[in-house]
């Protein structure tokens, strides 16, 4: 399997920045298109959580549930997003880690900080992300995305913002 | 205005939801008197295991002592008052205070103090209860569910639970091996609203079609052929079920209420409608395990119980169908913590526990597409009740159509009734006037 070269690393960074912009611009349908047909989206409830199957998560969506989640965000009757939140996120420390020799998937680690404003409240989310990316004809696709909030184990208030 | 004027048969004054003085009185008259759920025995299976929580905002620790008993102690050092046990869960031989190293057995007995010579002229001695970690006045267990009371007097736990104990039976009896255990982590959230709102909401059959409209429609529009590893199967089905028409709630769902403020919603989901239940291969294995352990007739009887949420006032709401339990902890008049626990049925296929986790993610996770609309509603109630436009909140749906049951409870007209709310306020009035 070929090494991951500098130009490919730049493509991956551009892919992640584009994903972040789609979310801040609330283009959820376009964001969903970044995922593979069996892609998953996971926010564990513990820093060292190994599996989404035997422990609860803040979010664990397979493709089917992720589609429903996104469709709900686009539904006009979503009370929790009336008014909708505004978000601004900064992505950094992007590290293209390795390529899985069997599946060809590339593991990418990064960190983020996000400011969310809605109604009368502003709050900050921060943590690390792990993308598992696969190459497709259009570039890359997300086969899995894990987001570890620094306060995942804390007492949080309702979250509708996609991280 | 006197307390007894705040609650009328069909409405309550808004102060019961937003007056800090009323809240402080609730802490004193309800949460410091009633039986409060502490935890489940399976959270502390071995001597030295502990779990920290709070009762009436006071930190307490539940521990398995070396003699096998379960102890519930005030989490406070007998010396200078520091909270002794800091992690939420763990295992230890002894509790040791961070401040001056006073050391306690897991039943709160003071074992040792450093530099004991300094206390020779005082009353401080190892073993003296006055300097130990104090036990809560009353602790009792029903089938692994541990309750405690801050009050030395009051009814026994058995009398307190009364007929609602059968909902705990329903949970435990579903385990082929006869035991359940807490597993799978804690799903927590904080909401901006009074603690009573979540109890009222959990047995409210009228709200889902309105509050959850966005997730119901999103789930109804979902293509079923899309890939799912199981998470979507459970989640999408539950969201669709929330959209059952009101006619269904009127004709097929029941609501029951009992003394001390307890209630449950029944006949909402039956096993046949539930998550592929009997068509699911893992359910086949479960069925076989149940029949092998309990026999055919008893298995039918156990699985024939179709209760949904049971509220044991004023601390827990739970349901056997997906083995969920919520602990409600009041923080202030307009802030409430909710901790969601899952149970594993011992002897059942592990796949069933995975479904329990998937269900918890949809109903109890802080980013759930369902729960977030409930939390928004609580926040809007909090804001709405600040207005001077109307001092009263109605709870009159189904009024005067309740039937008295032989066991001392009441059956509501149907699953859309607000009987459970009226029933909680009857208990509330009793506590608050005492």
GROMACS .gro file of N, CA and C in nm, chain A residues 21 48 69 84 117 133-134 160:
model
   24
   21UNK      N    1  -1.719   2.357   0.719
   21UNK     CA    2  -1.795   2.471   0.664
   21UNK      C    3  -1.939   2.432   0.631
   48UNK      N    4  -1.262   0.670   2.692
   48UNK     CA    5  -1.197   0.544   2.654
   48UNK      C    6  -1.298   0.440   2.604
   69UNK      N    7  -3.185   1.161   1.146
   69UNK     CA    8  -3.139   1.276   1.226
   69UNK      C    9  -3.129   1.401   1.139
   84UNK      N   10  -3.291   2.849   1.532
   84UNK     CA   11  -3.178   2.758   1.509
   84UNK      C   12  -3.050   2.811   1.571
  117UNK      N   13  -2.427   2.952   1.942
  117UNK     CA   14  -2.514   3.054   2.000
  117UNK      C   15  -2.658   3.023   1.960
  133UNK      N   16  -1.156   0.769   0.649
  133UNK     CA   17  -1.189   0.813   0.513
  133UNK      C   18  -1.154   0.705   0.412
  134UNK      N   19  -1.240   0.692   0.314
  134UNK     CA   20  -1.208   0.600   0.203
  134UNK      C   21  -1.207   0.681   0.074
  160UNK      N   22  -2.835   1.967   1.973
  160UNK     CA   23  -2.883   1.935   1.838
  160UNK      C   24  -2.775   1.961   1.734
   0.00000   0.00000   0.00000
